[in-house]
CSV table of C-alpha atoms and ligand atoms in Angstrom, one decimal:
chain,number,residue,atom,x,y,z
A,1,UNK,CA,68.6,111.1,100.1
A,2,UNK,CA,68.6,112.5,96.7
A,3,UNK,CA,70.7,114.0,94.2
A,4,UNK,CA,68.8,117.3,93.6
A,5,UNK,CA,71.9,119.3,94.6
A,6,UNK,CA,74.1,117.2,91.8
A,7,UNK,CA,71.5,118.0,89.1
A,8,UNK,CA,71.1,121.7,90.3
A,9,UNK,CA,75.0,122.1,89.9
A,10,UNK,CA,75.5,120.9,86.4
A,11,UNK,CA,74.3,121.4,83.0
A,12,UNK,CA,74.2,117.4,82.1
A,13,UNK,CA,73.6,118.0,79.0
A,14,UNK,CA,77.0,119.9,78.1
A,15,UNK,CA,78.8,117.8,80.9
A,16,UNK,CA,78.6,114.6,79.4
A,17,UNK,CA,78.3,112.8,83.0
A,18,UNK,CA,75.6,110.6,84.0
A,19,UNK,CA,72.0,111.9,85.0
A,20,UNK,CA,71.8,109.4,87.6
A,21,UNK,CA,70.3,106.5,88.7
A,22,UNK,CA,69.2,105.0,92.4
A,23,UNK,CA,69.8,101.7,91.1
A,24,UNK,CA,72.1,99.5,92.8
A,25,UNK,CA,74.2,97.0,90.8
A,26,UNK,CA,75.3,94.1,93.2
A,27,UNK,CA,74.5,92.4,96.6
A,28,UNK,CA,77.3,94.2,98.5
A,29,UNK,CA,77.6,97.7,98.4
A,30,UNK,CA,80.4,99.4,95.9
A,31,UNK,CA,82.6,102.2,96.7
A,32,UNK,CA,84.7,104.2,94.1
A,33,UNK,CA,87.5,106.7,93.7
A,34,UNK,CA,87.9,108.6,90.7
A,35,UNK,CA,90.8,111.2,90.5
A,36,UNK,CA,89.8,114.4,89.2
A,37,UNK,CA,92.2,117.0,87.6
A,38,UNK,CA,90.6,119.8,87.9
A,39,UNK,CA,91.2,123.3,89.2
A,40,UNK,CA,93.3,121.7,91.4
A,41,UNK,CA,93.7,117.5,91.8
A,42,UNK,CA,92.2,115.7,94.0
A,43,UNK,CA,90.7,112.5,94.9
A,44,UNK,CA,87.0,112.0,95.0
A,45,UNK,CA,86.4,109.2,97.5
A,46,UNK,CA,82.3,108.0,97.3
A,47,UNK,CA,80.8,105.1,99.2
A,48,UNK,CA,77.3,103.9,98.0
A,49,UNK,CA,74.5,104.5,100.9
A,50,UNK,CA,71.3,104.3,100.6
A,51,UNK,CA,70.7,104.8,96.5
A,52,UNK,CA,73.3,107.2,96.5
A,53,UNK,CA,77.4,107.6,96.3
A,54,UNK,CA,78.2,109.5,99.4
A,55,UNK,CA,81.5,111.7,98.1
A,56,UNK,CA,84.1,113.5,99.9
A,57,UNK,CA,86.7,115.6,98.0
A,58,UNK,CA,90.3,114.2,99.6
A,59,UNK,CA,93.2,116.6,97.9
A,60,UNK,CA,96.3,114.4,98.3
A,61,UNK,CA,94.5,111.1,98.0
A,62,UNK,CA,93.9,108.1,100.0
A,63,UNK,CA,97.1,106.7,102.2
A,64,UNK,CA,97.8,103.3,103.4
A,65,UNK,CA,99.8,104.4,106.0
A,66,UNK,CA,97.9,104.5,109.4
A,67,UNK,CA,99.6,107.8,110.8
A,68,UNK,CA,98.8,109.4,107.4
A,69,UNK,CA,95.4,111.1,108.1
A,70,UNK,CA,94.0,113.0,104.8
A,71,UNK,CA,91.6,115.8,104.8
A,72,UNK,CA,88.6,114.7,103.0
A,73,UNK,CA,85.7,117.5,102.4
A,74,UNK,CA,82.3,116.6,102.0
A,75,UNK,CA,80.3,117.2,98.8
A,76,UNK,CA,77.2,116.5,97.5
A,77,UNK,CA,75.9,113.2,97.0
A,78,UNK,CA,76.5,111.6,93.4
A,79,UNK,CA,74.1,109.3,91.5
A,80,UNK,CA,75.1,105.5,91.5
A,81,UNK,CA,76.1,105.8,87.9
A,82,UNK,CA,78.4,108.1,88.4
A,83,UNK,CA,80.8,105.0,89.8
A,84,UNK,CA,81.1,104.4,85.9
A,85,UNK,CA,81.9,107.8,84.9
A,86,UNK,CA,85.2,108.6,83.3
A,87,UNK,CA,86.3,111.0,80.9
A,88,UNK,CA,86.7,114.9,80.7
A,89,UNK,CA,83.9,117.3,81.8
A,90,UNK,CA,83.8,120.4,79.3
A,91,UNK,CA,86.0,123.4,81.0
A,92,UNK,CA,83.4,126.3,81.9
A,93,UNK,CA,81.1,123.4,83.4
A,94,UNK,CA,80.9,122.7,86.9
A,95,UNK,CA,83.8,120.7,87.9
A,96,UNK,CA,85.5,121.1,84.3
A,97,UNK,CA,88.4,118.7,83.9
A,98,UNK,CA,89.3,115.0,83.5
A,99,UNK,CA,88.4,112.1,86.0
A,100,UNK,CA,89.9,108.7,85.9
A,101,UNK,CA,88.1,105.9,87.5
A,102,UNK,CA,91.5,105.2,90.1
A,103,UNK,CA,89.8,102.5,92.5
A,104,UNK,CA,86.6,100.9,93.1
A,105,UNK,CA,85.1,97.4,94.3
A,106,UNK,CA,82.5,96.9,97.3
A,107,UNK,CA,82.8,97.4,101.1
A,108,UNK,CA,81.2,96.4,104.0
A,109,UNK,CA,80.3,98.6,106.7
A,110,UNK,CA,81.9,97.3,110.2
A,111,UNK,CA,80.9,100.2,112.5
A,112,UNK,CA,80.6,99.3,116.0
A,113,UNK,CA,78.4,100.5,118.7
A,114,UNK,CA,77.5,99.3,121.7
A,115,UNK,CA,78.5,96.1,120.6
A,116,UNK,CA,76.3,96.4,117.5
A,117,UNK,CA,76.6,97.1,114.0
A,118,UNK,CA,75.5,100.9,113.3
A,119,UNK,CA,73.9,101.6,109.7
A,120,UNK,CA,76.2,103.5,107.7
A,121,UNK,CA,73.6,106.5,107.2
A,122,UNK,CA,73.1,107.1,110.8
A,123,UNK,CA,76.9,106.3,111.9
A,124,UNK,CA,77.8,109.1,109.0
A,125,UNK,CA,75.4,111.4,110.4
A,126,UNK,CA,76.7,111.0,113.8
A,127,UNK,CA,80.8,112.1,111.8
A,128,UNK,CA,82.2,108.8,112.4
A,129,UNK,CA,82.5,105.6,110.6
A,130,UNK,CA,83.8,102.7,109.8
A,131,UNK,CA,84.3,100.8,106.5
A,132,UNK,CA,86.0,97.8,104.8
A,133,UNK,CA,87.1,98.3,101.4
A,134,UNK,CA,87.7,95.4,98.9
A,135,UNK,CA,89.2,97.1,96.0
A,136,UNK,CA,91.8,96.7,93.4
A,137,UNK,CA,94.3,99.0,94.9
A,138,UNK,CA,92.8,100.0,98.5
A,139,UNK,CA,91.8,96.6,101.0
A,140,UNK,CA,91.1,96.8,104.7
A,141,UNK,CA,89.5,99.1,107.0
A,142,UNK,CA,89.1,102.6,106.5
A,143,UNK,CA,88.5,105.5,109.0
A,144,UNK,CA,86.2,108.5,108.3
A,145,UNK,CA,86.3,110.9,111.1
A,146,UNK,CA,84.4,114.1,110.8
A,147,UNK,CA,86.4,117.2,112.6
A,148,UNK,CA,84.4,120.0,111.7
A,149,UNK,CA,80.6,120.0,110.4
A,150,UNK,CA,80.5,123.3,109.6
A,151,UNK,CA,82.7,123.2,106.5
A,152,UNK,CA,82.0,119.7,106.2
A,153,UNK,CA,85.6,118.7,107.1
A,154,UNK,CA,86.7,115.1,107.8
A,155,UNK,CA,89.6,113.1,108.0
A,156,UNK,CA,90.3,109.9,105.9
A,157,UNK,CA,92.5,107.3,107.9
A,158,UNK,CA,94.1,103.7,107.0
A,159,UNK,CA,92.8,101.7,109.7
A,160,UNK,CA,96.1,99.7,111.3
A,161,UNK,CA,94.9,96.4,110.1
A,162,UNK,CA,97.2,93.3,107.8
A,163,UNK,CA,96.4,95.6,104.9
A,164,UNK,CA,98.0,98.4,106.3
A,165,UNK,CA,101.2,99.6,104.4
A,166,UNK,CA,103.5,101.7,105.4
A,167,UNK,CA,105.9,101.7,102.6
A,168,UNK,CA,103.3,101.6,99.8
A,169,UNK,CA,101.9,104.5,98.2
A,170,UNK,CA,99.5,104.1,95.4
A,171,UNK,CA,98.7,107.6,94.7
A,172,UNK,CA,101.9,107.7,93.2
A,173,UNK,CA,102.7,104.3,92.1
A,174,UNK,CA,99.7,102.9,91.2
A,175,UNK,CA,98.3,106.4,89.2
A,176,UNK,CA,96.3,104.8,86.1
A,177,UNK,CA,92.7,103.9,85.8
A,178,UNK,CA,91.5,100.6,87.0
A,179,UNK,CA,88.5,100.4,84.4
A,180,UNK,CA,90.7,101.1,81.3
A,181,UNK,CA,94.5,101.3,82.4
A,182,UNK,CA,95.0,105.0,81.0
A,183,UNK,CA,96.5,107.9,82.6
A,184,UNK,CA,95.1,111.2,82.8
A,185,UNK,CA,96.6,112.6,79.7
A,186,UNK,CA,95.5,109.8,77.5
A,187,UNK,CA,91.9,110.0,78.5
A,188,UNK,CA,92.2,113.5,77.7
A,189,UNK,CA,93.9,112.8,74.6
A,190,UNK,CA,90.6,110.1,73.3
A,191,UNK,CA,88.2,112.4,74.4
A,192,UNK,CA,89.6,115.2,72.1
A,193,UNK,CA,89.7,112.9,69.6
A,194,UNK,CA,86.3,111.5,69.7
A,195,UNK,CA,87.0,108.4,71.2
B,201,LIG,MN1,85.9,116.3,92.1
Protein backbone atom coordinates (compact mmCIF):
# COMPACT_ATOMS: atom_id res chain seq x y z
CA UNK A 1 0.00 0.00 0.00
CA UNK A 2 1.20 3.38 -0.67
CA UNK A 3 0.25 6.85 -0.50
CA UNK A 4 1.05 7.92 -4.15
CA UNK A 5 -2.55 8.92 -4.64
CA UNK A 6 -2.31 11.38 -1.39
CA UNK A 7 0.86 12.97 -2.75
CA UNK A 8 -0.63 13.19 -6.33
CA UNK A 9 -3.73 15.12 -4.85
CA UNK A 10 -2.00 17.77 -2.94
CA UNK A 11 0.41 20.45 -3.37
CA UNK A 12 2.28 19.72 0.29
CA UNK A 13 4.09 22.37 0.04
CA UNK A 14 1.12 25.06 0.14
CA UNK A 15 -1.03 22.63 2.26
CA UNK A 16 0.94 22.57 5.23
CA UNK A 17 0.00 18.80 5.97
CA UNK A 18 2.31 16.10 6.48
CA UNK A 19 4.40 14.39 3.53
CA UNK A 20 4.06 11.21 5.23
CA UNK A 21 5.63 8.64 6.81
CA UNK A 22 5.25 4.49 6.98
CA UNK A 23 6.49 4.60 10.37
CA UNK A 24 4.44 3.23 12.98
CA UNK A 25 4.52 4.78 16.48
CA UNK A 26 3.39 2.04 19.16
CA UNK A 27 2.95 -1.72 19.65
CA UNK A 28 -0.81 -1.73 18.98
CA UNK A 29 -2.20 -0.17 16.07
CA UNK A 30 -3.75 3.58 16.29
CA UNK A 31 -6.83 4.82 14.70
CA UNK A 32 -7.96 8.49 14.41
CA UNK A 33 -10.81 10.79 13.61
CA UNK A 34 -10.29 14.21 12.62
CA UNK A 35 -13.31 16.40 11.74
CA UNK A 36 -12.85 18.34 8.72
CA UNK A 37 -14.90 21.53 7.84
CA UNK A 38 -14.70 21.70 4.58
CA UNK A 39 -16.89 22.09 1.61
CA UNK A 40 -19.12 20.43 3.56
CA UNK A 41 -18.33 18.74 7.27
CA UNK A 42 -17.60 15.59 7.77
CA UNK A 43 -15.80 13.14 9.73
CA UNK A 44 -12.68 11.46 8.53
CA UNK A 45 -12.54 8.07 10.21
CA UNK A 46 -8.74 6.24 9.46
CA UNK A 47 -7.51 3.03 10.95
CA UNK A 48 -3.71 2.28 10.61
CA UNK A 49 -3.06 -0.96 8.31
CA UNK A 50 -0.23 -2.01 7.05
CA UNK A 51 2.05 1.49 7.10
CA UNK A 52 -0.81 3.34 6.23
CA UNK A 53 -4.17 5.14 7.69
CA UNK A 54 -6.97 3.56 5.85
CA UNK A 55 -9.66 6.69 5.64
CA UNK A 56 -13.27 6.83 4.97
CA UNK A 57 -15.10 10.11 4.63
CA UNK A 58 -18.33 9.55 7.25
CA UNK A 59 -20.61 12.97 6.80
CA UNK A 60 -22.69 12.96 10.00
CA UNK A 61 -19.97 11.37 12.16
CA UNK A 62 -19.52 8.33 14.17
CA UNK A 63 -22.77 7.13 16.38
CA UNK A 64 -22.81 5.05 19.52
CA UNK A 65 -26.02 4.02 19.01
CA UNK A 66 -26.15 0.48 17.37
CA UNK A 67 -29.28 1.11 15.00
CA UNK A 68 -27.47 4.32 13.86
CA UNK A 69 -25.62 3.05 10.68
CA UNK A 70 -23.51 6.07 9.07
CA UNK A 71 -22.45 6.25 5.46
CA UNK A 72 -18.78 6.22 5.36
CA UNK A 73 -17.09 6.71 1.75
CA UNK A 74 -13.79 5.38 1.10
CA UNK A 75 -10.86 7.65 0.22
CA UNK A 76 -7.43 7.32 -0.32
CA UNK A 77 -5.10 6.07 1.98
CA UNK A 78 -3.31 8.79 4.31
CA UNK A 79 0.38 8.71 5.57
CA UNK A 80 0.67 7.65 9.36
CA UNK A 81 1.59 11.17 10.20
CA UNK A 82 -1.26 12.47 9.16
CA UNK A 83 -2.91 11.03 12.69
CA UNK A 84 -1.02 14.20 14.02
CA UNK A 85 -2.35 16.63 11.64
CA UNK A 86 -4.44 19.54 12.73
CA UNK A 87 -4.91 22.91 11.56
CA UNK A 88 -6.35 24.64 8.41
CA UNK A 89 -5.39 23.50 4.84
CA UNK A 90 -5.09 26.73 2.54
CA UNK A 91 -8.68 27.27 0.61
CA UNK A 92 -7.99 26.53 -3.26
CA UNK A 93 -5.86 23.38 -2.06
CA UNK A 94 -7.23 20.08 -2.12
CA UNK A 95 -9.43 19.58 0.73
CA UNK A 96 -9.21 23.39 1.82
CA UNK A 97 -10.52 23.91 5.28
CA UNK A 98 -9.87 23.24 9.02
CA UNK A 99 -9.48 19.66 10.65
CA UNK A 100 -9.52 19.09 14.36
CA UNK A 101 -7.95 16.01 15.63
CA UNK A 102 -11.76 14.73 17.37
CA UNK A 103 -10.73 11.14 18.48
CA UNK A 104 -7.93 8.83 18.35
CA UNK A 105 -6.15 6.02 20.49
CA UNK A 106 -5.35 2.31 19.26
CA UNK A 107 -7.62 -0.67 18.27
CA UNK A 108 -7.45 -4.11 17.87
CA UNK A 109 -8.71 -5.98 15.02
CA UNK A 110 -11.29 -8.81 16.19
CA UNK A 111 -12.57 -10.09 12.81
CA UNK A 112 -13.75 -13.53 12.81
CA UNK A 113 -13.70 -16.20 10.36
CA UNK A 114 -14.06 -19.52 10.46
CA UNK A 115 -13.27 -19.32 13.90
CA UNK A 116 -10.03 -17.46 13.19
CA UNK A 117 -8.80 -14.04 13.37
CA UNK A 118 -8.78 -12.47 9.70
CA UNK A 119 -5.97 -9.77 8.97
CA UNK A 120 -7.45 -6.46 8.74
CA UNK A 121 -6.05 -5.92 5.00
CA UNK A 122 -7.64 -8.99 3.59
CA UNK A 123 -10.95 -8.77 5.87
CA UNK A 124 -11.13 -4.92 4.28
CA UNK A 125 -10.67 -6.14 0.99
CA UNK A 126 -13.25 -8.71 1.33
CA UNK A 127 -15.91 -5.12 2.57
CA UNK A 128 -16.33 -6.33 5.97
CA UNK A 129 -14.62 -5.91 9.23
CA UNK A 130 -14.35 -5.77 12.49
CA UNK A 131 -12.59 -3.45 14.94
CA UNK A 132 -12.17 -2.46 18.67
CA UNK A 133 -11.51 0.93 19.35
CA UNK A 134 -9.87 2.23 22.53
CA UNK A 135 -10.26 5.91 22.31
CA UNK A 136 -10.91 8.99 24.34
CA UNK A 137 -14.40 9.49 23.23
CA UNK A 138 -15.20 6.20 20.97
CA UNK A 139 -14.58 2.45 23.04
CA UNK A 140 -15.86 -0.93 21.89
CA UNK A 141 -16.48 -2.61 18.67
CA UNK A 142 -16.99 -1.04 15.56
CA UNK A 143 -18.69 -2.36 12.29
CA UNK A 144 -17.43 -1.54 8.78
CA UNK A 145 -19.66 -3.00 6.23
CA UNK A 146 -19.05 -2.19 2.62
CA UNK A 147 -22.47 -1.83 0.48
CA UNK A 148 -21.37 -0.78 -2.63
CA UNK A 149 -17.63 -1.13 -4.16
CA UNK A 150 -18.22 0.73 -7.01
CA UNK A 151 -18.46 4.19 -5.36
CA UNK A 152 -16.63 2.96 -2.54
CA UNK A 153 -19.62 3.08 -0.16
CA UNK A 154 -19.79 1.56 3.35
CA UNK A 155 -21.55 1.74 6.39
CA UNK A 156 -20.07 2.62 9.85
CA UNK A 157 -22.00 0.74 12.77
CA UNK A 158 -21.62 0.77 16.82
CA UNK A 159 -21.36 -2.76 17.45
CA UNK A 160 -24.13 -3.56 20.42
CA UNK A 161 -21.48 -4.23 22.99
CA UNK A 162 -21.18 -2.59 27.16
CA UNK A 163 -19.94 0.43 25.23
CA UNK A 164 -22.83 0.84 23.36
CA UNK A 165 -24.81 4.06 24.08
CA UNK A 166 -27.89 4.95 23.11
CA UNK A 167 -28.42 8.18 24.66
CA UNK A 168 -25.00 9.57 24.08
CA UNK A 169 -23.93 11.49 21.23
CA UNK A 170 -20.52 12.84 21.03
CA UNK A 171 -20.68 14.39 17.68
CA UNK A 172 -22.52 16.94 19.29
CA UNK A 173 -21.58 16.87 22.90
CA UNK A 174 -18.18 16.06 22.92
CA UNK A 175 -17.30 18.52 19.53
CA UNK A 176 -13.60 19.86 20.57
CA UNK A 177 -10.18 18.45 19.80
CA UNK A 178 -8.76 15.72 21.91
CA UNK A 179 -5.04 16.76 21.18
CA UNK A 180 -5.48 20.52 22.21
CA UNK A 181 -9.20 21.03 23.47
CA UNK A 182 -10.12 23.82 20.74
CA UNK A 183 -13.00 24.06 18.58
CA UNK A 184 -13.05 24.61 15.11
CA UNK A 185 -13.12 28.29 15.08
CA UNK A 186 -10.35 28.76 17.43
CA UNK A 187 -7.89 26.61 15.44
CA UNK A 188 -8.97 28.68 12.68
CA UNK A 189 -8.57 31.76 14.58
CA UNK A 190 -4.38 30.57 15.72
CA UNK A 191 -3.79 29.61 12.37
CA UNK A 192 -4.59 33.13 10.99
CA UNK A 193 -2.76 34.47 13.47
CA UNK A 194 0.36 32.58 13.17
CA UNK A 195 0.14 30.43 15.91
MN1 LIG B 1 -11.76 15.10 4.80
Amino acid sequence: MTTREYRRKRNLAKSGEPAGTSKSFGAAPLFVIQKHDARSLHYDFRLEVDGVLKSWAVPKGPSTDPSKKRLAIETEDHPLDYADFEGVIPQGQYGGGTVLIWDRGTYRNITQKDQSLRPLKQALEEGHALVRLEGQKLTGGYALQRIDADKGHWLLIKMDDDDADARRNPVSSEPDSVATGRSLKEIASDAEHGE
